[in-house]
Amino acid sequence: MTTRGADATIPRFHRRRGRAFRTEGMQPIVLSAPWFDEAETDRVRRALSGRLAGNGPFGQRVEERLQQLLGAPRVLLTTSCTHALELALLALGVGPGQEVVCPSFTFVSTANAVLRVGARPVFADIAEDTLGLDPRDVERRLTPRTAAIVPVHYAGVAPDMDGLGEIARGRRLRMVEDAAQGLAATWRGRALGTLGDAGALSFHETKNVTCGEGGALVLMDPEVALRAEVIREKGTNRSAFLRGAVDKYTWVAEGSSYVLSDVLAALLDAQLDKLAEIQARRARIAARYREELAPWAERRDVHLPPRLADREDNAHLFYLLYPGERQRDHALALLKSCGVQAAFHYVPLHSAPHGRALGLDRVPLPVTERVAATLLRLPLHPLLGEAEVGRVVDAVRRTLP
Ligand SMILES: Cc1ncc(COP(=O)(O)O)c(C=O)c1O
């Protein structure tokens, strides 16, 4: 595929977004882009002529498809992964006066969900290999108030789930997986999101499967699932009514509105049809980055994502760890000047303004700080053509000649 041809396949709004990265005579290469075509348009059109509210025919169908795909007893579609995390903690009874251990190396939603239910996030450091929670540091953060652990599957890679599971079982803690980046990835053959009491997936526009904004809550215990259903539907038993389990629905508990519109569920339905092809395309790009950058990286002390036994990632993102922050920042600027959109991940939450305001910056998190200062993500999406991948590789090699 030529660069021009590939660019023409990128939706107009991505071309617009790419303009910030356009340099003279060069087409921009964006970090991520969803793959939508007539399949999504047709499915949305069908939804528009039916029911628009949540828990409609498309929503129910997508929930069943996800249950099958993940091997999970119950999946509830939600408005976002942020809301799925919040809903999980509410349904599991985590709340005021309690603490929840999670990484600081994560997106803001992980900690926001904890705060929204009235509990306090407590940050633990991450492991060098998985970039997910390090069980040894989690141990150090436990107090009599700890109620739950929220591991994040960064880049679709599970942390040490044996170690974390042992802590959770030993202390009777709840485990809620932030599997926002985890769809189609496994740990020991088990789908991410199904390893704890609950798992939250994201369908944000940057994710492998997307409907713009959306999420799903995976629940392993049917009783917790019933509570979550009620909270998701404004505290009513509407879900039971739609199943035919009650003959009218009414207010039965405190709740909110976390259910995904059927229009967006229709989009997800079309995306799930493409899942195998989306994954294959992503995997090919990640494999090419690995193969073509490994010899360069080894000689320059740049680290690529490790390949770990027992874990199958989902090529959600491909990152490089530079030897230092200066080299990483130089690489970001150089890639930008080449029209390649790269990004760092993340501003660690403990050092962000709100983390500091809450006094969450008082624990040492050395691995988190080192990784956040040196990590750089490369473009990875199903519309990236061969020539563009080649251009990214060439530009990356120039960042440390
Ligand atoms: C680790 C992590 N948690 C939570 C979220 C929030 O997902 P959503 O945008 O669907 O609320 C994201 C989204 O990028 C994420 O990467």
Coordinates of C-alpha atoms and ligand atoms in Angstrom, one line a residue:
M1 CA 0.0 0.0 0.0
T2 CA 1.4 3.4 -0.9
T3 CA 1.6 6.1 1.7
R4 CA -0.9 8.2 -0.2
G5 CA -3.2 5.2 -0.6
A6 CA -3.0 4.3 3.1
D7 CA -3.7 7.9 4.1
A8 CA -6.8 8.0 1.9
T9 CA -8.2 5.1 3.9
I10 CA -7.9 7.1 7.1
P11 CA -11.2 8.7 8.1
R12 CA -11.4 12.4 7.4
F13 CA -11.3 13.4 11.1
H14 CA -8.0 11.5 11.5
R15 CA -6.6 13.3 8.5
R16 CA -7.6 16.5 10.3
R17 CA -6.1 15.3 13.5
G18 CA -2.9 14.4 11.7
R19 CA -2.5 17.9 10.4
A20 CA -0.7 18.9 13.6
F21 CA 2.0 16.4 12.6
R22 CA 2.1 17.3 8.9
T23 CA 5.5 18.4 7.7
E24 CA 6.4 19.7 4.3
G25 CA 5.7 17.1 1.6
M26 CA 5.0 14.3 4.1
Q27 CA 1.7 12.6 5.0
P28 CA 1.3 12.4 8.8
I29 CA 1.2 9.0 10.4
V30 CA -1.2 9.0 13.3
L31 CA -0.8 7.0 16.5
S32 CA -4.2 5.3 16.3
A33 CA -7.2 5.1 14.1
P34 CA -10.4 3.0 14.1
W35 CA -11.2 0.9 11.1
F36 CA -14.8 1.8 10.1
D37 CA -16.4 1.2 6.7
E38 CA -19.8 0.3 5.3
A39 CA -20.2 -2.5 7.8
E40 CA -20.5 -0.1 10.7
T41 CA -22.6 2.4 8.7
D42 CA -25.1 -0.4 7.8
R43 CA -25.3 -1.7 11.3
V44 CA -25.9 1.7 12.8
R45 CA -28.5 2.5 10.2
R46 CA -30.3 -0.7 11.3
A47 CA -30.1 0.3 14.9
L48 CA -31.5 3.8 14.1
S49 CA -34.7 2.2 12.8
G50 CA -35.2 0.2 16.0
R51 CA -34.7 1.0 19.7
L52 CA -32.1 3.6 20.6
A53 CA -32.0 3.2 24.4
G54 CA -29.7 0.8 26.2
N55 CA -30.2 -2.9 26.7
G56 CA -31.8 -3.3 23.3
P57 CA -31.4 -6.1 20.7
F58 CA -27.9 -5.0 19.7
G59 CA -26.7 -4.5 23.2
Q60 CA -28.0 -7.9 24.3
R61 CA -26.4 -9.6 21.3
V62 CA -23.0 -7.9 21.9
E63 CA -23.1 -8.9 25.5
E64 CA -23.7 -12.5 24.5
R65 CA -20.9 -12.4 21.9
L66 CA -18.5 -11.0 24.5
Q67 CA -19.5 -13.6 27.1
Q68 CA -18.7 -16.3 24.5
L69 CA -15.5 -14.7 23.4
L70 CA -14.2 -14.2 27.0
G71 CA -15.6 -17.3 28.5
A72 CA -17.4 -15.2 31.1
P73 CA -20.8 -15.8 32.8
R74 CA -22.0 -12.2 32.5
V75 CA -20.9 -9.1 30.6
L76 CA -22.7 -5.7 30.9
L77 CA -22.2 -3.0 28.3
T78 CA -21.5 0.4 29.8
T79 CA -21.0 3.9 28.7
S80 CA -17.2 3.6 29.2
C81 CA -14.5 1.6 31.0
T82 CA -14.3 4.4 33.6
H83 CA -18.0 3.7 34.4
A84 CA -17.5 0.0 34.3
L85 CA -14.7 0.3 37.0
E86 CA -17.0 2.5 39.1
L87 CA -19.9 0.1 38.7
A88 CA -17.7 -2.9 39.6
L89 CA -16.6 -1.2 42.9
L90 CA -20.2 -0.2 43.7
A91 CA -21.6 -3.7 43.0
L92 CA -18.8 -5.3 45.1
G93 CA -19.5 -2.9 48.0
V94 CA -16.3 -1.0 48.0
G95 CA -16.8 2.5 49.4
P96 CA -16.1 5.2 52.0
G97 CA -13.4 4.5 54.6
Q98 CA -11.7 1.8 52.4
E99 CA -8.6 1.8 50.4
V100 CA -7.9 0.3 46.9
V101 CA -4.4 -0.5 45.8
C102 CA -3.7 0.3 42.1
P103 CA -0.8 1.5 40.0
S104 CA 0.1 5.1 39.5
F105 CA 1.3 4.2 36.0
T106 CA -2.1 4.1 34.5
F107 CA -4.8 6.3 32.9
V108 CA -6.7 8.6 35.3
S109 CA -9.9 6.5 35.2
T110 CA -8.4 3.8 37.4
A111 CA -8.0 6.2 40.4
N112 CA -11.0 8.3 39.5
A113 CA -13.3 5.2 39.8
V114 CA -12.0 4.6 43.3
L115 CA -12.5 8.2 44.3
R116 CA -16.0 8.3 42.8
V117 CA -17.2 5.5 45.1
G118 CA -15.8 7.3 48.1
A119 CA -12.7 5.1 48.7
R120 CA -9.0 6.1 48.6
P121 CA -6.6 5.0 45.9
V122 CA -3.2 3.8 47.2
F123 CA -0.5 3.5 44.7
A124 CA 1.9 0.6 44.4
D125 CA 4.9 0.3 42.0
I126 CA 5.0 -1.7 38.8
A127 CA 7.2 -4.5 37.7
E128 CA 9.9 -3.9 35.1
D129 CA 8.7 -6.6 32.7
T130 CA 4.9 -6.4 32.6
L131 CA 4.7 -2.7 33.6
G132 CA 1.8 -3.9 35.8
L133 CA 1.4 -4.0 39.6
D134 CA 4.4 -5.6 41.4
P135 CA 2.9 -7.9 44.1
R136 CA 5.9 -7.3 46.5
D137 CA 5.1 -3.6 46.5
V138 CA 1.4 -4.2 46.8
E139 CA 2.1 -6.2 50.0
R140 CA 3.8 -3.1 51.4
R141 CA 0.7 -0.9 50.7
L142 CA -1.8 -3.1 52.5
T143 CA -3.5 -1.8 55.6
P144 CA -6.6 -3.0 57.6
R145 CA -8.6 -0.6 55.4
T146 CA -7.6 -2.2 52.1
A147 CA -10.7 -3.6 50.4
A148 CA -9.6 -4.3 46.8
I149 CA -6.7 -4.5 44.3
V150 CA -7.1 -3.0 40.8
P151 CA -4.4 -4.4 38.5
V152 CA -4.1 -2.7 35.1
H153 CA -3.2 -4.8 32.1
Y154 CA -0.9 -2.3 30.4
A155 CA -0.6 -2.9 26.6
G156 CA -2.8 -6.0 27.0
V157 CA -0.2 -7.7 29.2
A158 CA -1.2 -9.2 32.6
P159 CA 0.9 -8.5 35.6
D160 CA 1.9 -11.3 38.0
M161 CA -1.6 -12.6 38.5
D162 CA -0.4 -15.5 40.7
G163 CA 1.2 -13.1 43.1
L164 CA -1.7 -10.7 43.1
G165 CA -4.3 -13.5 43.4
E166 CA -2.5 -15.0 46.4
I167 CA -2.6 -11.6 48.2
A168 CA -6.2 -11.1 47.3
R169 CA -7.2 -14.6 48.5
G170 CA -5.1 -14.4 51.7
R171 CA -6.5 -11.0 52.7
R172 CA -10.1 -11.6 51.3
L173 CA -9.7 -8.6 49.0
R174 CA -11.7 -8.0 45.9
M175 CA -9.9 -8.0 42.6
V176 CA -11.2 -5.7 39.8
E177 CA -9.1 -5.8 36.6
D178 CA -8.7 -2.7 34.7
A179 CA -8.7 -4.5 31.3
A180 CA -9.3 -1.3 29.3
Q181 CA -6.5 -2.3 27.0
G182 CA -7.1 -6.0 27.3
L183 CA -9.7 -7.3 24.8
A184 CA -8.4 -10.4 22.9
A185 CA -5.4 -10.8 25.2
T186 CA -4.9 -13.8 27.6
W187 CA -3.0 -14.9 30.6
R188 CA -2.5 -18.7 30.7
G189 CA -5.1 -19.0 28.0
R190 CA -7.7 -17.1 30.1
A191 CA -9.1 -13.9 28.8
L192 CA -8.1 -10.7 30.6
G193 CA -11.0 -9.3 32.5
T194 CA -12.0 -12.8 33.7
L195 CA -9.2 -13.3 36.2
G196 CA -10.7 -11.5 39.2
D197 CA -14.1 -10.7 40.6
A198 CA -14.7 -8.2 37.9
G199 CA -13.0 -6.8 34.8
A200 CA -13.6 -3.6 32.9
L201 CA -13.0 -3.2 29.2
S202 CA -12.9 -0.1 27.1
F203 CA -14.2 0.6 23.6
H204 CA -12.9 4.1 23.4
E205 CA -11.8 5.2 19.9
T206 CA -8.2 4.4 20.7
K207 CA -8.9 0.7 21.5
N208 CA -8.6 -2.4 19.3
V209 CA -12.5 -2.6 19.1
T210 CA -14.3 0.7 19.4
C211 CA -17.6 2.5 19.3
G212 CA -16.2 5.9 20.1
E213 CA -17.0 5.9 23.8
G214 CA -18.0 2.7 25.5
G215 CA -17.1 -0.1 27.8
A216 CA -18.1 -3.4 29.3
L217 CA -18.1 -4.9 32.8
V218 CA -17.3 -8.6 33.1
L219 CA -18.7 -10.2 36.2
M220 CA -17.9 -13.7 37.5
D221 CA -20.4 -13.9 40.3
P222 CA -24.1 -14.0 39.3
E223 CA -25.3 -12.2 42.5
V224 CA -22.9 -9.4 41.9
A225 CA -24.0 -9.3 38.3
L226 CA -27.6 -8.8 39.4
R227 CA -26.6 -5.9 41.7
A228 CA -24.6 -4.3 38.9
E229 CA -27.6 -4.7 36.5
V230 CA -29.8 -2.7 38.8
I231 CA -27.2 0.0 39.5
R232 CA -26.6 0.3 35.7
E233 CA -30.3 0.9 35.0
K234 CA -30.9 3.8 37.4
G235 CA -31.6 1.5 40.4
T236 CA -34.4 -0.3 38.7
N237 CA -35.0 -3.9 37.8
R238 CA -35.5 -3.1 34.1
S239 CA -33.0 -5.8 33.1
A240 CA -35.0 -8.5 34.9
F241 CA -38.2 -7.1 33.3
L242 CA -36.6 -7.3 29.8
R243 CA -35.7 -10.9 30.5
G244 CA -39.3 -11.6 31.5
A245 CA -38.3 -12.3 35.1
V246 CA -40.8 -9.6 36.5
D247 CA -43.9 -8.2 34.9
K248 CA -43.1 -4.5 35.5
Y249 CA -40.1 -2.6 36.5
T250 CA -39.6 -0.3 39.4
W251 CA -37.1 1.5 41.7
V252 CA -35.4 -1.2 43.8
A253 CA -32.0 0.4 44.9
E254 CA -29.8 3.4 44.5
G255 CA -28.4 3.5 41.0
S256 CA -27.2 5.6 38.1
S257 CA -27.2 5.5 34.3
Y258 CA -24.3 3.4 33.0
V259 CA -26.0 1.5 30.1
L260 CA -24.7 1.8 26.5
S261 CA -27.1 3.1 23.8
D262 CA -28.1 0.5 21.3
V263 CA -26.8 2.6 18.4
L264 CA -23.3 2.3 19.8
A265 CA -23.8 -1.4 20.6
A266 CA -24.6 -1.8 16.9
L267 CA -21.3 -0.3 16.0
L268 CA -19.6 -2.7 18.4
D269 CA -21.5 -5.6 16.8
A270 CA -19.9 -4.7 13.4
Q271 CA -16.5 -4.2 15.0
L272 CA -16.6 -7.7 16.6
D273 CA -17.2 -9.2 13.1
K274 CA -13.8 -7.8 12.2
L275 CA -12.0 -8.7 15.4
A276 CA -9.9 -11.5 13.8
E277 CA -8.8 -9.3 11.0
I278 CA -8.2 -6.3 13.3
Q279 CA -6.0 -8.5 15.5
A280 CA -4.1 -10.0 12.5
R281 CA -3.3 -6.6 11.1
R282 CA -2.1 -5.2 14.5
A283 CA 0.0 -8.3 15.2
R284 CA 1.7 -8.0 11.8
I285 CA 2.7 -4.4 12.5
A286 CA 3.9 -5.2 16.0
A287 CA 5.9 -8.2 14.7
R288 CA 7.5 -6.0 12.0
Y289 CA 8.5 -3.3 14.6
R290 CA 10.0 -6.0 16.8
E291 CA 11.9 -7.6 14.0
E292 CA 13.2 -4.5 12.4
L293 CA 14.0 -2.5 15.5
A294 CA 15.4 -5.3 17.8
P295 CA 19.1 -5.2 16.5
W296 CA 19.1 -1.3 16.5
A297 CA 17.6 -1.3 20.0
E298 CA 20.0 -3.8 21.5
R299 CA 23.0 -1.8 20.5
R300 CA 21.6 1.4 22.0
D301 CA 20.2 0.1 25.3
V302 CA 16.6 0.7 24.1
H303 CA 14.2 -1.9 25.4
L304 CA 11.3 -3.4 23.5
P305 CA 8.2 -5.0 25.2
P306 CA 9.4 -8.4 26.5
R307 CA 7.8 -11.6 25.2
L308 CA 6.5 -13.4 28.3
A309 CA 5.6 -17.0 28.6
D310 CA 2.0 -17.7 29.5
R311 CA 0.8 -14.4 28.2
E312 CA -0.6 -13.5 24.8
D313 CA -0.9 -9.8 24.2
N314 CA -3.2 -8.2 21.8
A315 CA -0.9 -5.8 19.9
H316 CA -2.8 -3.0 21.5
L317 CA 0.3 -0.8 21.6
F318 CA 4.0 -1.0 20.9
Y319 CA 6.4 0.9 23.0
L320 CA 10.1 1.5 23.3
L321 CA 12.0 2.3 26.6
Y322 CA 14.8 4.7 25.9
P323 CA 17.9 4.8 28.1
G324 CA 16.9 8.1 29.6
E325 CA 14.3 10.9 29.6
R326 CA 16.4 13.2 27.5
Q327 CA 16.8 10.6 24.7
R328 CA 13.1 9.8 24.9
D329 CA 12.1 13.5 24.6
H330 CA 14.5 14.0 21.7
A331 CA 13.0 11.0 20.0
L332 CA 9.4 12.4 20.4
A333 CA 10.5 15.7 18.9
L334 CA 12.4 14.0 16.0
L335 CA 9.5 11.7 15.2
K336 CA 7.1 14.6 15.2
S337 CA 9.4 16.5 12.7
C338 CA 9.2 13.4 10.5
G339 CA 5.4 13.4 10.5
V340 CA 5.2 10.4 12.9
Q341 CA 2.8 10.8 15.8
A342 CA 4.4 9.1 18.8
A343 CA 3.4 9.6 22.4
F344 CA 4.6 9.1 26.0
H345 CA 2.6 7.2 28.6
Y346 CA 1.7 8.4 31.3
V347 CA 2.2 11.3 33.7
P348 CA 2.2 9.1 36.8
L349 CA -1.0 9.8 38.8
H350 CA 0.9 10.4 42.0
S351 CA 2.8 13.2 40.4
A352 CA -0.1 14.8 38.6
P353 CA -1.7 17.9 40.1
H354 CA -4.7 16.1 41.5
G355 CA -2.6 13.2 42.9
R356 CA -0.4 15.7 44.7
A357 CA -3.4 17.7 46.0
L358 CA -4.7 14.4 47.5
G359 CA -1.4 13.7 49.1
L360 CA -0.8 10.6 47.0
D361 CA 2.7 11.6 46.1
R362 CA 4.3 10.5 49.4
V363 CA 5.3 7.0 48.5
P364 CA 8.4 6.0 46.5
L365 CA 7.5 4.6 43.1
P366 CA 10.9 4.3 41.4
V367 CA 10.0 1.9 38.5
T368 CA 6.8 3.9 37.7
E369 CA 8.9 7.1 37.5
R370 CA 11.6 5.6 35.4
V371 CA 9.2 4.0 32.9
A372 CA 7.0 7.1 32.6
A373 CA 10.1 9.2 31.9
T374 CA 11.5 6.9 29.2
L375 CA 8.6 5.2 27.4
L376 CA 7.6 6.1 23.9
R377 CA 4.6 4.6 21.9
L378 CA 4.7 4.1 18.2
P379 CA 1.8 4.3 15.8
L380 CA -0.2 1.1 15.7
H381 CA -3.7 0.7 14.1
P382 CA -5.3 -1.5 11.5
L383 CA -5.1 1.1 8.7
L384 CA -1.3 1.5 8.9
G385 CA 0.2 0.4 5.6
E386 CA 3.5 -1.4 4.9
A387 CA 5.2 1.8 3.6
E388 CA 4.2 3.7 6.7
V389 CA 5.5 1.1 9.0
G390 CA 8.8 1.3 7.1
R391 CA 8.8 5.1 7.5
V392 CA 8.2 4.8 11.3
V393 CA 11.1 2.3 11.6
D394 CA 13.4 4.5 9.6
A395 CA 12.5 7.6 11.7
V396 CA 12.9 5.6 15.0
R397 CA 16.4 4.5 13.9
R398 CA 17.3 8.2 13.4
T399 CA 16.4 9.0 17.0
L400 CA 19.6 7.3 18.3
P401 CA 21.9 6.9 15.3
Ligands
LIG1 C1 -5.8 1.7 31.6 C2 -7.0 2.4 31.3 N1 -8.0 2.5 32.2 C3 -9.2 3.1 31.9 C4 -9.4 3.7 30.7 C5 -10.7 4.5 30.5 O1 -11.4 3.9 29.4 P1 -12.7 4.7 28.9 O2 -12.2 5.9 28.1 O3 -13.4 3.7 28.1 O4 -13.4 5.2 30.1 C6 -8.4 3.7 29.8 C7 -8.6 4.4 28.5 O5 -7.7 4.8 27.8 C8 -7.1 3.0 30.0 O6 -6.1 3.0 29.1

